[in-house]
Structures are given as C-alpha cells and as structure tokens.
Short mmCIF file of C-alpha atoms and ligand atoms in Angstrom, two decimals:
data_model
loop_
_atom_site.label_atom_id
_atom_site.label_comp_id
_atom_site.label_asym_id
_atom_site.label_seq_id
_atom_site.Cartn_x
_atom_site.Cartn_y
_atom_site.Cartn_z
CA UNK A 27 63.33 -101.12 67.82
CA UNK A 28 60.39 -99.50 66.28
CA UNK A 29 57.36 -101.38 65.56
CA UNK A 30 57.13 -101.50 61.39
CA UNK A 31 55.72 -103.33 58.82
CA UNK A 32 58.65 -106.11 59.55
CA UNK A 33 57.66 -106.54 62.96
CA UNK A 34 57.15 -109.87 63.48
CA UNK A 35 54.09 -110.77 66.45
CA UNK A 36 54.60 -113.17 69.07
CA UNK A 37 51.18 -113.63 71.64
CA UNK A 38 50.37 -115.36 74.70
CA UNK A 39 46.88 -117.17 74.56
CA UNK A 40 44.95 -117.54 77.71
CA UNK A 41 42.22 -116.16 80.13
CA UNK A 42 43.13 -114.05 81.92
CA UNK A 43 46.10 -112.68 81.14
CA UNK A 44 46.70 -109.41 83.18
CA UNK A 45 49.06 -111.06 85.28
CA UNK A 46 51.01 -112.60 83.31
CA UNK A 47 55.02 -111.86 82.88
CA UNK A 48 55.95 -113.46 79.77
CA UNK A 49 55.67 -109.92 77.60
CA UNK A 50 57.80 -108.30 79.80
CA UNK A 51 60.29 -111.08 79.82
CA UNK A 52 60.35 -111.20 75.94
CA UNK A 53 59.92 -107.58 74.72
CA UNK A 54 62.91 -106.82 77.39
CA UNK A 55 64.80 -109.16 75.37
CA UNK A 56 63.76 -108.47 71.85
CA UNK A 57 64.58 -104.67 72.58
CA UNK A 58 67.94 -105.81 74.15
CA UNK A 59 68.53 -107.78 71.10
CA UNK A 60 67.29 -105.29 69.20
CA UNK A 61 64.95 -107.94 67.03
CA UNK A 62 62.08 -106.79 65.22
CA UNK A 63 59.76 -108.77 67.14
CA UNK A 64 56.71 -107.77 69.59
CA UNK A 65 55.11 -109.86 72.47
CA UNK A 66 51.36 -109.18 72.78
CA UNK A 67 48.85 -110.65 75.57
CA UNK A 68 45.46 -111.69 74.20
CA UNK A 69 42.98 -112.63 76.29
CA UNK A 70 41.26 -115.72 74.53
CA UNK A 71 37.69 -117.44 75.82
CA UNK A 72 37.52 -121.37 75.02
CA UNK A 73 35.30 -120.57 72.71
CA UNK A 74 37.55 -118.66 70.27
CA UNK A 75 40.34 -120.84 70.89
CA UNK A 76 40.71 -122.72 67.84
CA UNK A 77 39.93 -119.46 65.84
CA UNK A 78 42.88 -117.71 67.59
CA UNK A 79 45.17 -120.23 66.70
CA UNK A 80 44.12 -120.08 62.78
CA UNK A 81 44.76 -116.22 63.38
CA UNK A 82 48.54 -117.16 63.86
CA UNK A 83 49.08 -119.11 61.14
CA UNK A 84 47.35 -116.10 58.84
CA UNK A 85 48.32 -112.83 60.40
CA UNK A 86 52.20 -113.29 60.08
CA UNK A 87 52.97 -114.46 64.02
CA UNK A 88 55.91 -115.80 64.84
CA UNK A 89 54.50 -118.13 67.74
CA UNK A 90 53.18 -117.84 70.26
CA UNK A 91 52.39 -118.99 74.57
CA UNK A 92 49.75 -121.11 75.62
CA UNK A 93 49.10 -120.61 79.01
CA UNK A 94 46.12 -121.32 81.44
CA UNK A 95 42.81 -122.76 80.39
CA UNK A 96 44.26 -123.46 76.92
CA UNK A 97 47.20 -125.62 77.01
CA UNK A 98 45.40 -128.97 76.42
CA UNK A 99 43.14 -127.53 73.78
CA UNK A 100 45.50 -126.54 71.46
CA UNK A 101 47.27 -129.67 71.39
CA UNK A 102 45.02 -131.39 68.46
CA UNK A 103 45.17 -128.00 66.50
CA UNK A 104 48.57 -128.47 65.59
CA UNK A 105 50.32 -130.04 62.56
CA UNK A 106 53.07 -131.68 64.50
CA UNK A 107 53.83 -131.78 68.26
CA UNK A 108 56.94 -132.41 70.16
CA UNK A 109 57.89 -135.80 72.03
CA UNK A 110 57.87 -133.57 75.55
CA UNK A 111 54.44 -131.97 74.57
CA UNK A 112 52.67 -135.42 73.39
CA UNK A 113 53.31 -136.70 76.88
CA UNK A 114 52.42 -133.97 79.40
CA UNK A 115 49.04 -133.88 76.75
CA UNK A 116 49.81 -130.00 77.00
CA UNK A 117 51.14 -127.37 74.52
CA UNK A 118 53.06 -124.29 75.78
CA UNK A 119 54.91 -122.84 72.92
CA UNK A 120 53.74 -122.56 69.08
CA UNK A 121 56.16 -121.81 66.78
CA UNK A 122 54.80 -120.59 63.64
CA UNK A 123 56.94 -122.82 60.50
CA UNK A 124 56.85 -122.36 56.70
CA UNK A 125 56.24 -125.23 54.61
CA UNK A 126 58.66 -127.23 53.28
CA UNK A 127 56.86 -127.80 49.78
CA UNK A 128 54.75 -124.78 49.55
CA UNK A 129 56.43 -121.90 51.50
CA UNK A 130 52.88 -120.18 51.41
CA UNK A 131 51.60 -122.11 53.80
CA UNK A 132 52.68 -122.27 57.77
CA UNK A 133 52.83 -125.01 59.84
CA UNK A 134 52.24 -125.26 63.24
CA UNK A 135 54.33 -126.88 65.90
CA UNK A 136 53.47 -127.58 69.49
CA UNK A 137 56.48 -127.79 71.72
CA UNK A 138 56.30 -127.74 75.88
CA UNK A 139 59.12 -125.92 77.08
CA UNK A 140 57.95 -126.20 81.27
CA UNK A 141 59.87 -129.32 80.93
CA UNK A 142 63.26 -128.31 80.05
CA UNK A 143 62.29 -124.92 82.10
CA UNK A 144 62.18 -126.69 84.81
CA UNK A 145 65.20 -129.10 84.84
CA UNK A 146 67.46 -126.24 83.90
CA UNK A 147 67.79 -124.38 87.10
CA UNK A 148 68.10 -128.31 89.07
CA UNK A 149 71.00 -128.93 86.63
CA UNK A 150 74.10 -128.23 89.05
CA UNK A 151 72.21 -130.96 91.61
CA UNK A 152 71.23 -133.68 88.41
CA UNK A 153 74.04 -135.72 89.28
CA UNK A 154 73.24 -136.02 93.11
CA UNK A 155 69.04 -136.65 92.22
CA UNK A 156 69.87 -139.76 89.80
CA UNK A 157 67.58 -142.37 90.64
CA UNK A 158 66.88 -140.77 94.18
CA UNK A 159 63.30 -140.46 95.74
CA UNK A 160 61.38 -137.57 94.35
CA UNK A 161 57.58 -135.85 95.35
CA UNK A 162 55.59 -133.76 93.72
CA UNK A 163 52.53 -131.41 95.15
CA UNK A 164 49.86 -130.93 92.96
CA UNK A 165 48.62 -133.19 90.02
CA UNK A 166 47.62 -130.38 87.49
CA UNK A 167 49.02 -129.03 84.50
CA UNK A 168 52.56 -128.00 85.57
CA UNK A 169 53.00 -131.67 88.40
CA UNK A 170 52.40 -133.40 84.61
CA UNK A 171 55.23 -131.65 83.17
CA UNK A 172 57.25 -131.44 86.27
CA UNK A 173 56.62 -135.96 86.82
CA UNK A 174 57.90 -136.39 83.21
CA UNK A 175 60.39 -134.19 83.54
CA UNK A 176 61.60 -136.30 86.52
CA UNK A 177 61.50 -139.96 85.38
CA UNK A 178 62.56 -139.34 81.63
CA UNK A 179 65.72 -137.16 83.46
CA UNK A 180 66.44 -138.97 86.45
CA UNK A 181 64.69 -142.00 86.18
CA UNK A 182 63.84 -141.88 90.15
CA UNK A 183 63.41 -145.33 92.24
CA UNK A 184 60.43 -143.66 93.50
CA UNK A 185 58.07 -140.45 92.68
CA UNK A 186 55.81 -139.57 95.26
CA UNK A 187 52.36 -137.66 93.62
CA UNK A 188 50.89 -135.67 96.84
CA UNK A 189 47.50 -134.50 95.55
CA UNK A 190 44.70 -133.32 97.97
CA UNK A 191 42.25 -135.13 95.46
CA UNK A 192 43.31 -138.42 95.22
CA UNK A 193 41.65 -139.17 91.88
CA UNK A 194 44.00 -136.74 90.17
CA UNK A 195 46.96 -138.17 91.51
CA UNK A 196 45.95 -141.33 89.87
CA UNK A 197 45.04 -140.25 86.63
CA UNK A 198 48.38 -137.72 86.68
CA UNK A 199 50.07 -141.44 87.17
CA UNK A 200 48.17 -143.49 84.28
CA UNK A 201 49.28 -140.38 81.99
CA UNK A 202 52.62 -140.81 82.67
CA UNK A 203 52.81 -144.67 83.49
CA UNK A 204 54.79 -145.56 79.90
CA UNK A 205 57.68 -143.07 80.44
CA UNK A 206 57.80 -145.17 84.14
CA UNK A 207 60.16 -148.44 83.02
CA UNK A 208 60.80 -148.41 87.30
CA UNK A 209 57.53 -148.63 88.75
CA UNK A 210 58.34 -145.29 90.54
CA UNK A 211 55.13 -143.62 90.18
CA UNK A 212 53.63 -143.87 94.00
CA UNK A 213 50.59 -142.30 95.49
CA UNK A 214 51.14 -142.58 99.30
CA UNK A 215 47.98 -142.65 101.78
CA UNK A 216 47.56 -139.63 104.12
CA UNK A 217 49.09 -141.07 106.59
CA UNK A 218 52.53 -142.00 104.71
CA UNK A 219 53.35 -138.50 102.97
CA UNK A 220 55.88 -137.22 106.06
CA UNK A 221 57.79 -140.16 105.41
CA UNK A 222 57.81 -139.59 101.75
CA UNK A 223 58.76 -135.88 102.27
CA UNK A 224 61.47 -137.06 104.24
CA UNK A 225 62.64 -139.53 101.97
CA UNK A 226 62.68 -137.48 98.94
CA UNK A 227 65.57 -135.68 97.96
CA UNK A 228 64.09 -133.37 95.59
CA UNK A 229 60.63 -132.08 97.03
CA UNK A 230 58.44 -129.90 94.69
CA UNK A 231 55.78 -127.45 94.87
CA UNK A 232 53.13 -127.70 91.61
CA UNK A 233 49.89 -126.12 93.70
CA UNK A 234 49.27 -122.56 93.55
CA UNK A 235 49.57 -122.88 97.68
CA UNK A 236 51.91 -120.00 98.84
CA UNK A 237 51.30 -117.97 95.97
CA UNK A 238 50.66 -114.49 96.31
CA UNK A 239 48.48 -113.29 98.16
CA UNK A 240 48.02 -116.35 100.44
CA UNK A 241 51.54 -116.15 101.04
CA UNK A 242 51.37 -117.65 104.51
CA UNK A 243 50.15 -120.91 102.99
CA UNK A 244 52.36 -123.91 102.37
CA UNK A 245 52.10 -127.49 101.02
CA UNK A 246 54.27 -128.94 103.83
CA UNK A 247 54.41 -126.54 106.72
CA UNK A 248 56.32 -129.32 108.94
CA UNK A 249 59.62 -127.50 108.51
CA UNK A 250 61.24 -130.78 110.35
CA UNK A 251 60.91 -132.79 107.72
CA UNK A 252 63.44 -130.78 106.07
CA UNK A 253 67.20 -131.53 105.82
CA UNK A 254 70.47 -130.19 104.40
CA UNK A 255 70.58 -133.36 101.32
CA UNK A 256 67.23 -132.01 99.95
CA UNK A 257 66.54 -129.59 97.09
CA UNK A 258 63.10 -128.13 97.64
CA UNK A 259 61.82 -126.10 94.81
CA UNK A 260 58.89 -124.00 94.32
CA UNK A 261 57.24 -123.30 90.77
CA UNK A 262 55.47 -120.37 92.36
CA UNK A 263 57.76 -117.32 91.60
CA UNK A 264 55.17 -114.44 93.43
CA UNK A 265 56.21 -113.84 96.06
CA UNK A 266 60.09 -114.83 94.95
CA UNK A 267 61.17 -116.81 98.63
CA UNK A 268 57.61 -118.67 99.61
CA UNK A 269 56.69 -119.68 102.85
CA UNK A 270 58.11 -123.39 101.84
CA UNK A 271 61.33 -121.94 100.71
CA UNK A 272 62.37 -119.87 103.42
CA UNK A 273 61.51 -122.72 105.89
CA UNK A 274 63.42 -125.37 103.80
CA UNK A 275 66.19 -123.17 103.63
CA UNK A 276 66.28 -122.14 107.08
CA UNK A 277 66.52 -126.24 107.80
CA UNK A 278 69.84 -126.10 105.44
CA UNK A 279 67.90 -127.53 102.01
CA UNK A 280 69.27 -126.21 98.97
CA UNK A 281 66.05 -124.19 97.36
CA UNK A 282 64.97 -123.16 94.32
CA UNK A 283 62.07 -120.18 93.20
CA UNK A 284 59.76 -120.53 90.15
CA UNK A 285 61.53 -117.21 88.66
CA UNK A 286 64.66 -119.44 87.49
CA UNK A 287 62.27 -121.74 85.58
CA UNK A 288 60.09 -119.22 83.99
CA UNK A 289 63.17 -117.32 82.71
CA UNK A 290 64.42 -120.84 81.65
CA UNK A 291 60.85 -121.78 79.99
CA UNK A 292 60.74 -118.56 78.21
CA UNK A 293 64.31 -119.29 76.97
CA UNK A 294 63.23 -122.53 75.06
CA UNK A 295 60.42 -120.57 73.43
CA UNK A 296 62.26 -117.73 72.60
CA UNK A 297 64.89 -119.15 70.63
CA UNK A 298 62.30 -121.33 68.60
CA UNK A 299 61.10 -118.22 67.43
CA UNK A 300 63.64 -115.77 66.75
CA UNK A 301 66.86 -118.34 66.41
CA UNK A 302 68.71 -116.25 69.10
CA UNK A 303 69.32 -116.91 72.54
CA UNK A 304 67.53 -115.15 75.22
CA UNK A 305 69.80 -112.66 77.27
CA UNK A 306 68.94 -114.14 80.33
CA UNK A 307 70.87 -112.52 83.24
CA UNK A 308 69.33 -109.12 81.27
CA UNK A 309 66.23 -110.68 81.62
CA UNK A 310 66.52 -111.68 85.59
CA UNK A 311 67.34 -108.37 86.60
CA UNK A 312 65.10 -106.64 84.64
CA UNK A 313 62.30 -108.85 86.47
CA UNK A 314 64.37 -108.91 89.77
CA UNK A 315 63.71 -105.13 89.41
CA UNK A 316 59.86 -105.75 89.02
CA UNK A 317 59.71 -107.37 92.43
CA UNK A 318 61.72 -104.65 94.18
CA UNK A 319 64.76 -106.95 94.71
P1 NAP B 32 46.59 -126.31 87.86
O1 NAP B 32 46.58 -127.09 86.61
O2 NAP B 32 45.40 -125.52 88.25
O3 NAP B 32 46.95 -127.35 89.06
C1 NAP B 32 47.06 -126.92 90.38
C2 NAP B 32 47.21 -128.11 91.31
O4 NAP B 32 47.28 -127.61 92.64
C3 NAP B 32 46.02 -129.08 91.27
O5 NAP B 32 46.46 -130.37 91.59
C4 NAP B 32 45.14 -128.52 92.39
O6 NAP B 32 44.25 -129.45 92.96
C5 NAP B 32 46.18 -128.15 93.42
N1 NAP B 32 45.67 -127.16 94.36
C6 NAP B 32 45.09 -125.97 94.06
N2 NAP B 32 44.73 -125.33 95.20
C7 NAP B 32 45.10 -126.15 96.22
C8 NAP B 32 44.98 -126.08 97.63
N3 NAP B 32 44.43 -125.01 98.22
N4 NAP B 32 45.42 -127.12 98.37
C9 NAP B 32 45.98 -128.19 97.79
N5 NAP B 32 46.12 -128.33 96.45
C10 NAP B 32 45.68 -127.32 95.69
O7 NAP B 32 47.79 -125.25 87.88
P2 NAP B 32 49.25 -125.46 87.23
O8 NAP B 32 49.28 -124.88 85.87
O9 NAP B 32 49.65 -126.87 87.43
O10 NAP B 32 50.13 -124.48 88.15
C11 NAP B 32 50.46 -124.82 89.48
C12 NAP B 32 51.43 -123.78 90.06
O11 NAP B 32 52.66 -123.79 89.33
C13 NAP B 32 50.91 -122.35 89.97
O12 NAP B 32 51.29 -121.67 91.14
C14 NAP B 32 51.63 -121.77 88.78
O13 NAP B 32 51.81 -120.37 88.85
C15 NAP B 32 52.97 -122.48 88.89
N6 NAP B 32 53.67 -122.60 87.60
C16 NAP B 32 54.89 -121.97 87.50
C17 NAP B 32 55.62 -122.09 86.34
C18 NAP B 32 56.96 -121.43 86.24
O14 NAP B 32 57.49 -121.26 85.14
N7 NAP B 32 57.56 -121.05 87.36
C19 NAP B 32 55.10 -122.80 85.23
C20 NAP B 32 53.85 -123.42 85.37
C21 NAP B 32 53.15 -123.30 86.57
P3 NAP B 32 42.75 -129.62 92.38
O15 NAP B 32 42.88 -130.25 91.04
O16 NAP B 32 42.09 -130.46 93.40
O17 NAP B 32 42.18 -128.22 92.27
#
C-alpha cells in the first residue's frame, strides 16, 4: 500500500529505539492486510515526552507504543486508562479515539497489552497452573505486568518475586498487594529461592539476563532444579532459545521464548488501532526469517 494522504501513522515512543521490532512486526502486517497504515520509530528524550504525546492527538496518529523509559510517564497524560494498565502503573499501547460529543477532538486511551501478551502463549498450560506456585525474576517494568498477570489469571497459592535488589521486590509486591486476595505475594531470602524454583510450576524470566549478547548468562543456571511438570518461560526473545530455555528443556520442562508474547502483545495493540486482527503466523515467520530460523 502506498503511503498517501489517507495514511494513517502509528509510532513507537522510547529511547532508544534502533532495536526495536515492533515496526517490522506491524508494517509486515499492515502491508499483508493491505491497510493504509504506517509504523514509525521515534526516538523520544523524557524531556519531550509529554509534547510527543500531544503530537498524536494533533497530527492524525492512530496510536501508538510506549516502550522503555516512557511507559510510566505517559500514564497521567491520558484521558482514560485501562483496568490492566492502572495496575502495572505502566502504559504500552495508545490508541488515538474521537470524541463522543465533539468528534473534533481525540481522546486518548492507555491500554497495557504485555499482560494479555503474555498469558496468551501459557494458554494451552492455564488449566494445569491454576492456583499452583509461580516465580518471577526481575521486579521491573515487564515482572509488574507479568505478577498481575499471574494472580488476576491464576490466582496462585504462592508467587515467588526473585529480585537481586531486594527493595524492588518489595515495592513490585506493595504495587500489586490489592489484586493478591491469597496472600501469595512472597519474597524468599537467598537462601530459600532453589526451593522456590523447584516448587514453582511456572518459572519466569523478567531480567534482561541471557539476552543478547550476554547470551551465556542465566537467572537460574542450576539446571537440576528443573523438571518435566514445569513451564519455564523467557520474555527475552534475542537470542530465540536462551541459555535458561535450552537447559529447562533439556531437563523435560515445557518452555516458552519471548517471540510468542511480543507477537501476542503486538496483537492486542494492533487491533485497537486498525479493528482487524493481526495475521500472526504471517507475522512469526516473517520475524522467524529475521533471526535466520
Ligand atoms: P526493567 O524495567 O529494566 O527491569 C529489569 C529487571 O531485571 C530489574 O528487576 C533489574 O534489576 C533486573 N536485572 C537487570 N540486570 C540484572 C542482572 N544482571 N542480574 C539480575 N537482575 C538484573 O526491564 P523490563 O522492561 O522489565 O524488561 C525485562 C526483560 O523482559 C528484558 O529482557 C525485555 O527485553 C523483556 N521484555 C520482553 C517482552 C516481550 O514481549 N517478549 C516485553 C517486555 C519486556 P535492577 O532493578 O536491580 O536493575
């Protein structure tokens, strides 16, 4: 589809953004779809954050992505937010509204979509994870989303927080402690997280710790620890299989990459904007493609 004076922007707002996948993932859909729509990356300093976002509701956007440092700043700069997006405190997805009484002006609307991203790919196993012990690593931005994701969906009798500053862990579990009816939220000491690892029977990776191009590191090298009844999934989708999944796997845990819930995140954004579905399996091998799989 040609770009013409139809074309309808969508952006992702952060710094940096060189790295970041989500305009390949969408313009390889809009051009599938053929939808007059174009995904931009704009690299935005905290400064100009709250200007960028007017620039959205003026300049004709669609929506747009929030991604890293901006996600918690843009949540007061919207008109309404989303239940899932008031409680991780972060924003991921604008979507760009008209007004209901004057059509003129545009409303903005704050969604987070790394919540339902993330439960979508653990959706064949939801059944088997009700109310079963849970840990997370990490306690930043993506652990909040992925710990409410957890005990609003599975209501867990116990979610570990494994954070290597304690501090974080605890303020990650004040943040969250009304959507936890079951007490679940549980920092362990050092010296308790093995047996929380092996208790858990969903183990997940929110730290950047395997990521490309540290790729040897790990959050829980102690392989051991790992059995067939876990699911162990990584949010880290460069390199695809990570350190921790290829060990987890190798130990008979089911495992699951970060590539299945960005596709899936993307998804929920995508349709907010354009009221189609996202083409997903086009989309997965069109990515599979960029990591030479
Ligand atoms: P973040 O807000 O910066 O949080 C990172 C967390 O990891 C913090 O708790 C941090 O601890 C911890 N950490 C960082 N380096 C560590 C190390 N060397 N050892 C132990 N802990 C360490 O980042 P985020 O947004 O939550 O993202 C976390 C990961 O998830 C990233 O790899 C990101 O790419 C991935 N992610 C993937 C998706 C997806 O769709 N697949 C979506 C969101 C995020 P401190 O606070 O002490 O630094």
């Amino acid at each position: 589809m040609d770009i013409d004076s139809h074309t309808r922007p969508v952006a992702v707002l952060g710094f940096p953004v060189e790295h970041t996948l989500s305009p390949l993932i969408h313009n390889t859909a809009f051009r599938e779809q053929r939808l007059n729509f174009v995904y931009l990356a704009s690299a935005v300093r905290p400064a100009d954050v709250e200007a960028a976002v007017h620039g959205l509701r003026v300049l004709g956007f669609a929506g747009a992505n929030v991604t890293i440092p901006h996600k918690q700043a843009v949540l007061p700069l919207m008109d309404e937010v989303s239940e899932q997006a008031r409680a991780v405190g972060a924003v991921n997805t604008i979507v760009c509204r008209q007004g209901q009484v004057d059509v003129d002006v545009v409303k903005l609307y704050g969604d987070n979509t790394d919540v339902a991203g993330f439960l979508e790919p653990l959706r064949p196993h939801a059944d088997a994870l009700r109310e079963k012990p849970m840990l997370v690593f990490g306690a930043g931005g993506a652990a909040h989303a992925v710990a409410y994701a957890m005990l609003t969906a599975y209501r867990p009798e116990r979610l570990f927080i494994v954070a290597r500053r304690q501090e974080k862990a605890i303020r990650l579990a004040d943040h969250l402690r009304g959507f936890d009816e079951a007490r679940a939220l549980t920092i362990p000491a050092q010296r308790a997280v093995r047996e929380a690892v092996r208790e858990s029977r969903l183990v997940v990776n929110a730290t950047p710790l395997g990521m490309y191009p540290d790729v040897e590191a790990s959050p829980w090298p102690d392989l051991d620890d790992f059995t067939p009844d876990q699911v162990v999934y990584d949010l880290i989708y460069n390199p695809v299989q990570t350190k921790l999944l290829r060990g987890a796997a190798a130990r008979g845990a089911i495992t699951i990459g970060g590539l299945d819930m960005l596709i899936a995140q993307a998804a929920c954004s995508y349709v907010q904007w354009t009221g189609h579905e996202m083409p997903v399996d086009f989309v997965r091998a069109k990515l599979a493609g960029h990591f030479g799989k």
